[in-house]
PDB file of C-alpha atoms and ligand atoms in Angstrom:
ATOM      1  CA  MET A   1      98.204 -75.377 -64.706  1.00  0.00           C
ATOM      2  CA  SER A   2      99.863 -78.654 -65.430  1.00  0.00           C
ATOM      3  CA  ALA A   3     100.191 -80.474 -68.578  1.00  0.00           C
ATOM      4  CA  LYS A   4      98.016 -83.240 -67.322  1.00  0.00           C
ATOM      5  CA  TYR A   5      95.146 -80.795 -66.627  1.00  0.00           C
ATOM      6  CA  GLN A   6      95.545 -79.316 -69.959  1.00  0.00           C
ATOM      7  CA  ILE A   7      95.289 -82.707 -71.689  1.00  0.00           C
ATOM      8  CA  ASN A   8      92.057 -83.311 -69.941  1.00  0.00           C
ATOM      9  CA  TYR A   9      90.653 -79.996 -70.796  1.00  0.00           C
ATOM     10  CA  ILE A  10      91.514 -80.753 -74.548  1.00  0.00           C
ATOM     11  CA  GLU A  11      89.846 -84.282 -74.374  1.00  0.00           C
ATOM     12  CA  GLU A  12      86.874 -82.769 -72.496  1.00  0.00           C
ATOM     13  CA  ILE A  13      86.413 -80.047 -75.044  1.00  0.00           C
ATOM     14  CA  LYS A  14      86.534 -82.749 -77.981  1.00  0.00           C
ATOM     15  CA  ARG A  15      83.954 -84.814 -76.142  1.00  0.00           C
ATOM     16  CA  LEU A  16      81.631 -81.823 -75.648  1.00  0.00           C
ATOM     17  CA  LYS A  17      82.041 -80.654 -79.148  1.00  0.00           C
ATOM     18  CA  ALA A  18      80.725 -84.026 -80.494  1.00  0.00           C
ATOM     19  CA  GLU A  19      78.026 -84.220 -77.894  1.00  0.00           C
ATOM     20  CA  LYS A  20      76.622 -80.741 -78.676  1.00  0.00           C
ATOM     21  CA  ASN A  21      77.430 -80.763 -82.452  1.00  0.00           C
ATOM     22  CA  ALA A  22      79.753 -77.681 -81.964  1.00  0.00           C
ATOM     23  CA  ILE A  23      82.522 -76.374 -83.990  1.00  0.00           C
ATOM     24  CA  ILE A  24      85.575 -74.153 -82.851  1.00  0.00           C
ATOM     25  CA  LEU A  25      86.582 -71.497 -85.367  1.00  0.00           C
ATOM     26  CA  ALA A  26      89.840 -69.729 -84.391  1.00  0.00           C
ATOM     27  CA  HIS A  27      91.579 -66.605 -85.643  1.00  0.00           C
ATOM     28  CA  TYR A  28      95.292 -66.722 -86.486  1.00  0.00           C
ATOM     29  CA  TYR A  29      96.111 -64.502 -83.694  1.00  0.00           C
ATOM     30  CA  GLN A  30      95.023 -67.159 -81.166  1.00  0.00           C
ATOM     31  CA  THR A  31      97.648 -68.995 -79.218  1.00  0.00           C
ATOM     32  CA  GLY A  32      99.256 -72.035 -80.784  1.00  0.00           C
ATOM     33  CA  ASP A  33      97.438 -74.589 -78.429  1.00  0.00           C
ATOM     34  CA  ILE A  34      93.965 -73.018 -79.505  1.00  0.00           C
ATOM     35  CA  GLN A  35      94.887 -73.023 -83.077  1.00  0.00           C
ATOM     36  CA  ASP A  36      95.762 -76.772 -82.884  1.00  0.00           C
ATOM     37  CA  LEU A  37      92.550 -77.588 -81.121  1.00  0.00           C
ATOM     38  CA  ALA A  38      90.263 -75.587 -83.595  1.00  0.00           C
ATOM     39  CA  ASP A  39      88.209 -77.215 -86.363  1.00  0.00           C
ATOM     40  CA  PHE A  40      88.955 -74.244 -88.515  1.00  0.00           C
ATOM     41  CA  ILE A  41      91.730 -71.492 -88.606  1.00  0.00           C
ATOM     42  CA  GLY A  42      91.629 -68.412 -90.620  1.00  0.00           C
ATOM     43  CA  ASP A  43      91.597 -64.828 -91.181  1.00  0.00           C
ATOM     44  CA  SER A  44      88.426 -62.685 -90.773  1.00  0.00           C
ATOM     45  CA  LEU A  45      87.297 -63.351 -94.500  1.00  0.00           C
ATOM     46  CA  ALA A  46      87.825 -67.260 -94.185  1.00  0.00           C
ATOM     47  CA  LEU A  47      86.081 -67.418 -90.794  1.00  0.00           C
ATOM     48  CA  SER A  48      83.120 -65.516 -92.060  1.00  0.00           C
ATOM     49  CA  GLN A  49      82.803 -67.859 -95.066  1.00  0.00           C
ATOM     50  CA  LYS A  50      83.043 -70.805 -92.630  1.00  0.00           C
ATOM     51  CA  ALA A  51      80.513 -69.441 -90.286  1.00  0.00           C
ATOM     52  CA  ALA A  52      77.969 -68.994 -93.021  1.00  0.00           C
ATOM     53  CA  SER A  53      78.557 -72.595 -94.236  1.00  0.00           C
ATOM     54  CA  ASN A  54      78.716 -75.215 -91.649  1.00  0.00           C
ATOM     55  CA  GLU A  55      76.470 -78.066 -90.229  1.00  0.00           C
ATOM     56  CA  ALA A  56      77.131 -77.299 -86.496  1.00  0.00           C
ATOM     57  CA  ASP A  57      74.424 -76.230 -83.986  1.00  0.00           C
ATOM     58  CA  ILE A  58      76.968 -74.400 -81.896  1.00  0.00           C
ATOM     59  CA  ILE A  59      79.773 -72.140 -83.087  1.00  0.00           C
ATOM     60  CA  LEU A  60      82.374 -71.383 -80.359  1.00  0.00           C
ATOM     61  CA  PHE A  61      84.404 -68.580 -81.602  1.00  0.00           C
ATOM     62  CA  ALA A  62      88.176 -68.282 -80.421  1.00  0.00           C
ATOM     63  CA  GLY A  63      88.655 -64.685 -81.385  1.00  0.00           C
ATOM     64  CA  VAL A  64      87.246 -61.265 -80.458  1.00  0.00           C
ATOM     65  CA  LYS A  65      83.727 -60.048 -80.201  1.00  0.00           C
ATOM     66  CA  PHE A  66      83.298 -58.463 -83.452  1.00  0.00           C
ATOM     67  CA  MET A  67      84.155 -61.748 -85.254  1.00  0.00           C
ATOM     68  CA  ALA A  68      81.603 -63.715 -83.067  1.00  0.00           C
ATOM     69  CA  GLU A  69      78.979 -61.140 -83.866  1.00  0.00           C
ATOM     70  CA  THR A  70      79.652 -61.623 -87.626  1.00  0.00           C
ATOM     71  CA  ALA A  71      79.164 -65.329 -87.151  1.00  0.00           C
ATOM     72  CA  LYS A  72      75.869 -64.639 -85.386  1.00  0.00           C
ATOM     73  CA  ILE A  73      74.793 -62.183 -88.221  1.00  0.00           C
ATOM     74  CA  LEU A  74      75.703 -64.824 -90.791  1.00  0.00           C
ATOM     75  CA  ALA A  75      74.102 -67.829 -89.030  1.00  0.00           C
ATOM     76  CA  PRO A  76      71.474 -66.357 -86.648  1.00  0.00           C
ATOM     77  CA  GLU A  77      69.753 -69.611 -86.027  1.00  0.00           C
ATOM     78  CA  LYS A  78      72.896 -70.946 -84.446  1.00  0.00           C
ATOM     79  CA  LYS A  79      74.019 -70.536 -80.976  1.00  0.00           C
ATOM     80  CA  VAL A  80      77.400 -68.549 -81.009  1.00  0.00           C
ATOM     81  CA  LEU A  81      79.690 -68.479 -78.040  1.00  0.00           C
ATOM     82  CA  LEU A  82      82.640 -66.397 -77.110  1.00  0.00           C
ATOM     83  CA  PRO A  83      84.594 -67.572 -74.081  1.00  0.00           C
ATOM     84  CA  ASP A  84      85.358 -64.139 -72.737  1.00  0.00           C
ATOM     85  CA  MET A  85      83.053 -61.147 -73.428  1.00  0.00           C
ATOM     86  CA  ASN A  86      85.911 -58.679 -72.686  1.00  0.00           C
ATOM     87  CA  ALA A  87      87.720 -59.849 -75.954  1.00  0.00           C
ATOM     88  CA  GLY A  88      87.075 -56.641 -77.692  1.00  0.00           C
ATOM     89  CA  CYS A  89      89.119 -54.670 -80.293  1.00  0.00           C
ATOM     90  CA  SER A  90      90.682 -51.262 -80.158  1.00  0.00           C
ATOM     91  CA  LEU A  91      90.025 -50.576 -83.734  1.00  0.00           C
ATOM     92  CA  ALA A  92      86.266 -51.605 -83.500  1.00  0.00           C
ATOM     93  CA  ASP A  93      85.952 -49.261 -80.427  1.00  0.00           C
ATOM     94  CA  SER A  94      87.451 -46.486 -82.441  1.00  0.00           C
ATOM     95  CA  CYS A  95      84.334 -46.212 -84.408  1.00  0.00           C
ATOM     96  CA  LYS A  96      81.086 -45.529 -82.372  1.00  0.00           C
ATOM     97  CA  PRO A  97      77.695 -45.683 -84.021  1.00  0.00           C
ATOM     98  CA  ALA A  98      76.408 -42.291 -83.234  1.00  0.00           C
ATOM     99  CA  ASP A  99      79.724 -40.688 -84.398  1.00  0.00           C
ATOM    100  CA  PHE A 100      79.818 -42.775 -87.530  1.00  0.00           C
ATOM    101  CA  LYS A 101      76.272 -41.743 -88.400  1.00  0.00           C
ATOM    102  CA  ASN A 102      76.995 -38.219 -88.133  1.00  0.00           C
ATOM    103  CA  PHE A 103      80.109 -38.793 -90.402  1.00  0.00           C
ATOM    104  CA  ILE A 104      78.021 -40.319 -93.067  1.00  0.00           C
ATOM    105  CA  LYS A 105      75.585 -37.664 -92.725  1.00  0.00           C
ATOM    106  CA  ASN A 106      78.168 -35.048 -93.026  1.00  0.00           C
ATOM    107  CA  ASN A 107      79.644 -36.756 -96.116  1.00  0.00           C
ATOM    108  CA  PRO A 108      76.378 -37.552 -98.330  1.00  0.00           C
ATOM    109  CA  GLY A 109      76.459 -39.396-101.648  1.00  0.00           C
ATOM    110  CA  ARG A 110      79.256 -41.859-100.682  1.00  0.00           C
ATOM    111  CA  THR A 111      79.248 -45.605-100.624  1.00  0.00           C
ATOM    112  CA  VAL A 112      80.015 -46.842 -97.151  1.00  0.00           C
ATOM    113  CA  ILE A 113      82.836 -49.533 -97.021  1.00  0.00           C
ATOM    114  CA  SER A 114      83.415 -50.691 -93.548  1.00  0.00           C
ATOM    115  CA  TYR A 115      86.252 -53.068 -92.429  1.00  0.00           C
ATOM    116  CA  VAL A 116      84.826 -56.366 -90.778  1.00  0.00           C
ATOM    117  CA  ASN A 117      86.730 -55.049 -87.652  1.00  0.00           C
ATOM    118  CA  THR A 118      83.549 -53.109 -86.580  1.00  0.00           C
ATOM    119  CA  THR A 119      80.601 -53.628 -84.227  1.00  0.00           C
ATOM    120  CA  ALA A 120      77.380 -55.084 -85.719  1.00  0.00           C
ATOM    121  CA  GLU A 121      75.771 -51.521 -85.471  1.00  0.00           C
ATOM    122  CA  ILE A 122      78.531 -50.017 -87.742  1.00  0.00           C
ATOM    123  CA  LYS A 123      78.039 -53.030 -90.091  1.00  0.00           C
ATOM    124  CA  ALA A 124      74.315 -52.097 -90.056  1.00  0.00           C
ATOM    125  CA  LEU A 125      75.226 -48.532 -91.228  1.00  0.00           C
ATOM    126  CA  SER A 126      77.426 -49.809 -94.063  1.00  0.00           C
ATOM    127  CA  ASP A 127      76.852 -50.616 -97.858  1.00  0.00           C
ATOM    128  CA  ILE A 128      79.592 -53.171 -98.038  1.00  0.00           C
ATOM    129  CA  ILE A 129      81.947 -54.925 -95.567  1.00  0.00           C
ATOM    130  CA  CYS A 130      85.439 -55.871 -96.465  1.00  0.00           C
ATOM    131  CA  THR A 131      88.474 -57.685 -94.805  1.00  0.00           C
ATOM    132  CA  SER A 132      92.164 -56.946 -95.305  1.00  0.00           C
ATOM    133  CA  SER A 133      92.170 -59.801 -97.800  1.00  0.00           C
ATOM    134  CA  ASN A 134      89.789 -58.171-100.058  1.00  0.00           C
ATOM    135  CA  ALA A 135      89.496 -54.444 -99.353  1.00  0.00           C
ATOM    136  CA  VAL A 136      91.450 -53.510-102.681  1.00  0.00           C
ATOM    137  CA  GLN A 137      89.182 -55.790-104.770  1.00  0.00           C
ATOM    138  CA  ILE A 138      85.965 -54.510-103.095  1.00  0.00           C
ATOM    139  CA  VAL A 139      86.775 -50.986-103.845  1.00  0.00           C
ATOM    140  CA  ASN A 140      87.859 -51.725-107.338  1.00  0.00           C
ATOM    141  CA  SER A 141      84.649 -53.659-108.007  1.00  0.00           C
ATOM    142  CA  LEU A 142      82.804 -50.373-107.722  1.00  0.00           C
ATOM    143  CA  PRO A 143      82.524 -47.963-110.846  1.00  0.00           C
ATOM    144  CA  PHE A 144      85.474 -45.617-110.978  1.00  0.00           C
ATOM    145  CA  GLY A 145      83.729 -42.264-110.249  1.00  0.00           C
ATOM    146  CA  GLU A 146      81.964 -43.693-107.180  1.00  0.00           C
ATOM    147  CA  LYS A 147      82.714 -41.760-103.969  1.00  0.00           C
ATOM    148  CA  ILE A 148      83.487 -43.774-100.932  1.00  0.00           C
ATOM    149  CA  ILE A 149      83.574 -43.689 -97.093  1.00  0.00           C
ATOM    150  CA  PHE A 150      86.234 -46.176 -95.759  1.00  0.00           C
ATOM    151  CA  ALA A 151      86.104 -47.166 -91.969  1.00  0.00           C
ATOM    152  CA  PRO A 152      87.454 -47.573 -89.568  1.00  0.00           C
ATOM    153  CA  ASP A 153      91.266 -48.083 -89.947  1.00  0.00           C
ATOM    154  CA  ARG A 154      93.137 -45.153 -91.380  1.00  0.00           C
ATOM    155  CA  ASN A 155      96.237 -47.208 -92.295  1.00  0.00           C
ATOM    156  CA  LEU A 156      94.382 -49.826 -94.343  1.00  0.00           C
ATOM    157  CA  GLY A 157      92.081 -47.149 -95.671  1.00  0.00           C
ATOM    158  CA  ASN A 158      95.190 -45.251 -97.012  1.00  0.00           C
ATOM    159  CA  TYR A 159      96.706 -48.295 -98.288  1.00  0.00           C
ATOM    160  CA  VAL A 160      93.620 -49.050-100.261  1.00  0.00           C
ATOM    161  CA  LYS A 161      93.532 -45.419-101.374  1.00  0.00           C
ATOM    162  CA  SER A 162      97.017 -45.453-102.695  1.00  0.00           C
ATOM    163  CA  LEU A 163      96.383 -48.737-104.684  1.00  0.00           C
ATOM    164  CA  THR A 164      92.876 -47.794-106.155  1.00  0.00           C
ATOM    165  CA  GLU A 165      93.439 -44.043-106.545  1.00  0.00           C
ATOM    166  CA  ARG A 166      89.760 -43.603-105.682  1.00  0.00           C
ATOM    167  CA  ASP A 167      88.041 -40.711-104.025  1.00  0.00           C
ATOM    168  CA  ILE A 168      87.880 -42.103-100.521  1.00  0.00           C
ATOM    169  CA  ILE A 169      87.332 -40.426 -97.296  1.00  0.00           C
ATOM    170  CA  ILE A 170      88.655 -42.243 -94.355  1.00  0.00           C
ATOM    171  CA  TRP A 171      87.640 -42.629 -90.762  1.00  0.00           C
ATOM    172  CA  ASP A 172      90.376 -41.926 -88.350  1.00  0.00           C
ATOM    173  CA  GLY A 173      90.600 -45.152 -86.420  1.00  0.00           C
ATOM    174  CA  ALA A 174      93.573 -47.564 -85.644  1.00  0.00           C
ATOM    175  CA  CYS A 175      94.605 -50.918 -84.277  1.00  0.00           C
ATOM    176  CA  HIS A 176      96.808 -50.369 -81.146  1.00  0.00           C
ATOM    177  CA  VAL A 177      98.678 -53.522 -82.100  1.00  0.00           C
ATOM    178  CA  HIS A 178      99.571 -52.814 -85.562  1.00  0.00           C
ATOM    179  CA  GLU A 179     100.445 -49.303 -84.914  1.00  0.00           C
ATOM    180  CA  GLU A 180     102.993 -50.273 -82.229  1.00  0.00           C
ATOM    181  CA  PHE A 181     105.792 -51.674 -84.398  1.00  0.00           C
ATOM    182  CA  SER A 182     109.042 -49.812 -84.445  1.00  0.00           C
ATOM    183  CA  LEU A 183     110.562 -48.828 -87.757  1.00  0.00           C
ATOM    184  CA  GLU A 184     113.897 -48.309 -86.139  1.00  0.00           C
ATOM    185  CA  GLU A 185     113.912 -51.864 -84.572  1.00  0.00           C
ATOM    186  CA  ILE A 186     112.745 -53.391 -87.859  1.00  0.00           C
ATOM    187  CA  ILE A 187     115.560 -51.650 -89.738  1.00  0.00           C
ATOM    188  CA  LYS A 188     117.955 -52.801 -87.001  1.00  0.00           C
ATOM    189  CA  LEU A 189     116.772 -56.324 -87.467  1.00  0.00           C
ATOM    190  CA  LYS A 190     117.082 -55.995 -91.259  1.00  0.00           C
ATOM    191  CA  ARG A 191     120.757 -54.929 -90.856  1.00  0.00           C
ATOM    192  CA  GLN A 192     121.505 -57.966 -88.606  1.00  0.00           C
ATOM    193  CA  ASN A 193     119.601 -60.291 -91.050  1.00  0.00           C
ATOM    194  CA  PRO A 194     120.250 -58.646 -94.562  1.00  0.00           C
ATOM    195  CA  GLU A 195     118.712 -61.853 -96.256  1.00  0.00           C
ATOM    196  CA  ALA A 196     115.424 -61.447 -94.288  1.00  0.00           C
ATOM    197  CA  LYS A 197     112.240 -60.246 -96.021  1.00  0.00           C
ATOM    198  CA  ILE A 198     110.047 -57.733 -94.204  1.00  0.00           C
ATOM    199  CA  ILE A 199     106.331 -58.901 -94.289  1.00  0.00           C
ATOM    200  CA  VAL A 200     103.807 -56.406 -93.191  1.00  0.00           C
ATOM    201  CA  HIS A 201     100.094 -56.236 -92.526  1.00  0.00           C
ATOM    202  CA  PRO A 202      98.358 -53.145 -94.193  1.00  0.00           C
ATOM    203  CA  GLU A 203      96.999 -51.959 -90.789  1.00  0.00           C
ATOM    204  CA  CYS A 204     100.706 -51.018 -89.991  1.00  0.00           C
ATOM    205  CA  GLU A 205     101.642 -47.168 -90.526  1.00  0.00           C
ATOM    206  CA  LEU A 206     102.944 -45.923 -93.591  1.00  0.00           C
ATOM    207  CA  PRO A 207     106.792 -45.755 -92.645  1.00  0.00           C
ATOM    208  CA  VAL A 208     106.548 -49.492 -91.651  1.00  0.00           C
ATOM    209  CA  ARG A 209     104.719 -50.406 -94.962  1.00  0.00           C
ATOM    210  CA  MET A 210     107.411 -48.404 -96.842  1.00  0.00           C
ATOM    211  CA  VAL A 211     110.219 -50.752 -95.965  1.00  0.00           C
ATOM    212  CA  ALA A 212     108.083 -53.832 -96.591  1.00  0.00           C
ATOM    213  CA  ASP A 213     109.054 -56.588 -99.205  1.00  0.00           C
ATOM    214  CA  TYR A 214     105.527 -57.633 -99.080  1.00  0.00           C
ATOM    215  CA  ILE A 215     102.178 -56.290 -97.674  1.00  0.00           C
ATOM    216  CA  GLY A 216      99.140 -58.463 -97.252  1.00  0.00           C
ATOM    217  CA  SER A 217      96.359 -59.645 -95.011  1.00  0.00           C
ATOM    218  CA  THR A 218      97.289 -62.317 -92.201  1.00  0.00           C
ATOM    219  CA  ALA A 219      96.242 -65.148 -94.733  1.00  0.00           C
ATOM    220  CA  ALA A 220      98.251 -63.449 -97.594  1.00  0.00           C
ATOM    221  CA  LEU A 221     101.323 -63.112 -95.617  1.00  0.00           C
ATOM    222  CA  LEU A 222     101.068 -66.969 -94.728  1.00  0.00           C
ATOM    223  CA  GLN A 223     100.600 -67.666 -98.275  1.00  0.00           C
ATOM    224  CA  PHE A 224     103.512 -65.574 -99.253  1.00  0.00           C
ATOM    225  CA  THR A 225     105.972 -67.363 -96.816  1.00  0.00           C
ATOM    226  CA  LYS A 226     104.800 -70.743 -98.531  1.00  0.00           C
ATOM    227  CA  ASN A 227     105.439 -69.714-101.976  1.00  0.00           C
ATOM    228  CA  ASP A 228     108.598 -67.670-101.441  1.00  0.00           C
ATOM    229  CA  GLU A 229     112.136 -69.012-101.572  1.00  0.00           C
ATOM    230  CA  THR A 230     113.446 -66.842 -98.559  1.00  0.00           C
ATOM    231  CA  LYS A 231     114.550 -68.755 -95.395  1.00  0.00           C
ATOM    232  CA  ILE A 232     114.091 -65.684 -93.065  1.00  0.00           C
ATOM    233  CA  TYR A 233     111.260 -63.229 -92.365  1.00  0.00           C
ATOM    234  CA  ILE A 234     110.712 -60.241 -90.030  1.00  0.00           C
ATOM    235  CA  VAL A 235     106.904 -60.373 -89.494  1.00  0.00           C
ATOM    236  CA  ALA A 236     105.069 -57.155 -88.774  1.00  0.00           C
ATOM    237  CA  THR A 237     101.707 -58.328 -87.675  1.00  0.00           C
ATOM    238  CA  GLU A 238     100.256 -60.115 -84.497  1.00  0.00           C
ATOM    239  CA  PRO A 239     102.656 -62.815 -83.856  1.00  0.00           C
ATOM    240  CA  GLY A 240     100.122 -65.605 -83.306  1.00  0.00           C
ATOM    241  CA  ILE A 241     100.256 -66.065 -87.023  1.00  0.00           C
ATOM    242  CA  ILE A 242     103.969 -67.294 -86.682  1.00  0.00           C
ATOM    243  CA  HIS A 243     102.583 -70.509 -85.358  1.00  0.00           C
ATOM    244  CA  GLN A 244     101.062 -71.332 -88.722  1.00  0.00           C
ATOM    245  CA  MET A 245     104.061 -69.979 -90.585  1.00  0.00           C
ATOM    246  CA  LYS A 246     106.423 -72.290 -88.795  1.00  0.00           C
ATOM    247  CA  LYS A 247     104.096 -75.305 -89.215  1.00  0.00           C
ATOM    248  CA  VAL A 248     103.971 -74.895 -92.961  1.00  0.00           C
ATOM    249  CA  ASN A 249     107.427 -73.686 -93.466  1.00  0.00           C
ATOM    250  CA  ILE A 250     109.632 -76.196 -91.669  1.00  0.00           C
ATOM    251  CA  GLY A 251     113.359 -75.069 -91.491  1.00  0.00           C
ATOM    252  CA  LYS A 252     112.445 -71.179 -92.055  1.00  0.00           C
ATOM    253  CA  THR A 253     112.897 -68.584 -89.391  1.00  0.00           C
ATOM    254  CA  PHE A 254     110.309 -66.064 -88.383  1.00  0.00           C
ATOM    255  CA  ILE A 255     111.276 -63.022 -86.282  1.00  0.00           C
ATOM    256  CA  PRO A 256     108.283 -60.989 -84.820  1.00  0.00           C
ATOM    257  CA  ALA A 257     108.897 -57.311 -85.504  1.00  0.00           C
ATOM    258  CA  PRO A 258     109.413 -55.449 -82.009  1.00  0.00           C
ATOM    259  CA  PRO A 259     107.040 -52.866 -80.566  1.00  0.00           C
ATOM    260  CA  LYS A 260     108.135 -49.150 -80.001  1.00  0.00           C
ATOM    261  CA  ASP A 261     108.122 -49.918 -76.171  1.00  0.00           C
ATOM    262  CA  SER A 262     110.349 -52.859 -75.697  1.00  0.00           C
ATOM    263  CA  THR A 263     109.031 -53.378 -72.043  1.00  0.00           C
ATOM    264  CA  CYS A 264     105.247 -53.755 -72.927  1.00  0.00           C
ATOM    265  CA  GLY A 265     104.934 -56.788 -75.149  1.00  0.00           C
ATOM    266  CA  CYS A 266     102.135 -54.889 -76.975  1.00  0.00           C
ATOM    267  CA  SER A 267     102.716 -56.146 -80.432  1.00  0.00           C
ATOM    268  CA  GLU A 268     100.486 -59.152 -79.089  1.00  0.00           C
ATOM    269  CA  CYS A 269      96.869 -58.383 -79.167  1.00  0.00           C
ATOM    270  CA  SER A 270      95.676 -58.732 -75.566  1.00  0.00           C
ATOM    271  CA  PHE A 271      92.105 -59.017 -76.539  1.00  0.00           C
ATOM    272  CA  MET A 272      92.907 -62.076 -78.560  1.00  0.00           C
ATOM    273  CA  LYS A 273      94.970 -63.495 -75.866  1.00  0.00           C
ATOM    274  CA  LEU A 274      92.104 -63.365 -73.197  1.00  0.00           C
ATOM    275  CA  ILE A 275      90.767 -66.667 -74.869  1.00  0.00           C
ATOM    276  CA  THR A 276      92.371 -69.574 -73.223  1.00  0.00           C
ATOM    277  CA  ILE A 277      91.859 -73.459 -73.419  1.00  0.00           C
ATOM    278  CA  GLU A 278      90.127 -73.384 -69.912  1.00  0.00           C
ATOM    279  CA  LYS A 279      87.719 -70.622 -70.883  1.00  0.00           C
ATOM    280  CA  ILE A 280      86.797 -72.565 -73.965  1.00  0.00           C
ATOM    281  CA  TYR A 281      86.047 -75.528 -71.750  1.00  0.00           C
ATOM    282  CA  TRP A 282      83.824 -73.730 -69.464  1.00  0.00           C
ATOM    283  CA  CYS A 283      82.037 -71.767 -72.228  1.00  0.00           C
ATOM    284  CA  LEU A 284      81.310 -74.944 -74.198  1.00  0.00           C
ATOM    285  CA  LYS A 285      80.168 -76.888 -71.074  1.00  0.00           C
ATOM    286  CA  ASN A 286      77.881 -73.971 -69.717  1.00  0.00           C
ATOM    287  CA  GLU A 287      76.900 -72.652 -73.328  1.00  0.00           C
ATOM    288  CA  LYS A 288      77.734 -69.243 -72.273  1.00  0.00           C
ATOM    289  CA  PRO A 289      78.729 -66.500 -72.675  1.00  0.00           C
ATOM    290  CA  GLU A 290      76.427 -66.316 -75.738  1.00  0.00           C
ATOM    291  CA  ILE A 291      76.519 -63.674 -78.385  1.00  0.00           C
ATOM    292  CA  ILE A 292      73.116 -61.908 -78.744  1.00  0.00           C
ATOM    293  CA  VAL A 293      72.554 -59.505 -81.545  1.00  0.00           C
ATOM    294  CA  ASN A 294      69.269 -57.526 -82.004  1.00  0.00           C
ATOM    295  CA  LYS A 295      67.171 -58.945 -84.845  1.00  0.00           C
ATOM    296  CA  LYS A 296      66.768 -55.698 -86.738  1.00  0.00           C
ATOM    297  CA  ILE A 297      70.477 -55.209 -86.565  1.00  0.00           C
ATOM    298  CA  ILE A 298      71.164 -58.683 -87.832  1.00  0.00           C
ATOM    299  CA  LYS A 299      68.861 -58.054 -90.755  1.00  0.00           C
ATOM    300  CA  LYS A 300      70.733 -54.732 -91.684  1.00  0.00           C
ATOM    301  CA  ALA A 301      74.120 -56.051 -91.144  1.00  0.00           C
ATOM    302  CA  GLN A 302      73.744 -59.241 -93.195  1.00  0.00           C
ATOM    303  CA  LYS A 303      73.255 -57.167 -96.361  1.00  0.00           C
ATOM    304  CA  PRO A 304      76.758 -55.635 -96.576  1.00  0.00           C
ATOM    305  CA  ILE A 305      78.473 -58.792 -95.333  1.00  0.00           C
ATOM    306  CA  LEU A 306      76.660 -60.925 -98.022  1.00  0.00           C
ATOM    307  CA  LYS A 307      77.366 -58.413-100.533  1.00  0.00           C
ATOM    308  CA  MET A 308      81.124 -58.639 -99.602  1.00  0.00           C
ATOM    309  CA  MET A 309      80.961 -62.504 -99.708  1.00  0.00           C
ATOM    310  CA  ASP A 310      79.277 -62.327-103.265  1.00  0.00           C
ATOM    311  CA  ILE A 311      81.981 -60.067-104.708  1.00  0.00           C
ATOM    312  CA  SER A 312      84.710 -62.264-103.145  1.00  0.00           C
ATOM    313  CA  ARG A 313      83.060 -65.432-104.604  1.00  0.00           C
ATOM    314  CA  LYS A 314      82.706 -63.849-107.988  1.00  0.00           C
ATOM    315  CA  LEU A 315      86.465 -62.801-107.813  1.00  0.00           C
ATOM    316  CA  GLY A 316      87.478 -66.188-106.657  1.00  0.00           C
ATOM    317  CA  LEU A 317      88.827 -64.871-103.272  1.00  0.00           C
TER     318      LEU A 317
HETATM  319  S1  SF4 B 401      94.933 -57.082 -83.523  1.00  0.00           S
HETATM  320 FE1  SF4 B 401      93.997 -54.904 -83.535  1.00  0.00          FE
HETATM  321  S2  SF4 B 401      92.365 -55.169 -85.103  1.00  0.00           S
HETATM  322 FE2  SF4 B 401      92.986 -57.379 -84.429  1.00  0.00          FE
HETATM  323  S3  SF4 B 401      91.595 -57.700 -82.816  1.00  0.00           S
HETATM  324 FE3  SF4 B 401      93.531 -56.983 -81.797  1.00  0.00          FE
HETATM  325  S4  SF4 B 401      93.060 -54.744 -81.562  1.00  0.00           S
HETATM  326 FE4  SF4 B 401      91.456 -55.501 -83.065  1.00  0.00          FE
END
């Protein structure tokens, strides 16, 4: 595709947005051109908050399906569009509703905290939702003796458990992107750049978390690079965030942490990268594919998400 056509797509998208009173919400893992086009960019928590409070009639979600579903659950009266319905999530797929129902049944008396990276059905089975930005605070907001089920990410779950020292049973799911980072390659990079800080998302495995100078959600990692004096970082999360890191930290260097398999490019989320400028244009023009969520599921899933938002608001997150 030539630059000329890309400029036309962007102009057309802007025109359609104004004509249809639509907004584009984009996740930090989208490509730089989509982040620059979006009305709002953020991590899962910020995007949920924005989906729940905006004046648009249409939300076009540049992200993956569970995020667009969350927007629909929070704003059921709005039309929510996802440019490619194949934009799934290996982590959300690792937790199937029937299996999760049995897991809850087999571990009775526990408060079910689910990460936002789950299907609408899993959210409907949960007591509180969390994101990587607020998981520790959500767990800490419960009385100390309260027993917890945490799903679906085993790495985030173990990280939260280690910080909160709560009685937590963890669902055995994972994100294929965040489990792909190579500890050996990160250490090699650190030897070559001894002044670099290693910044890591909590969905990464324990050995990678153990060499981190800082662990945080995507938004927290971005904030850390803004406040920190260091000039060079090794970044162990999906490299889409580096676009924003470079924009707000002129002159600093960001090195994406390499994957275990150097031939696969699999530290990029292939689901996130299914969304393109062209697909956004056609989606907005045709107003499809549209996210449809069963009304009963919306009603049940709203409660735990609103609970998370309420706790986050009270804690100033
Ligand atoms: S990076 Fe991992 S958790 Fe995030 S959307 Fe992709 S597969 Fe899912």
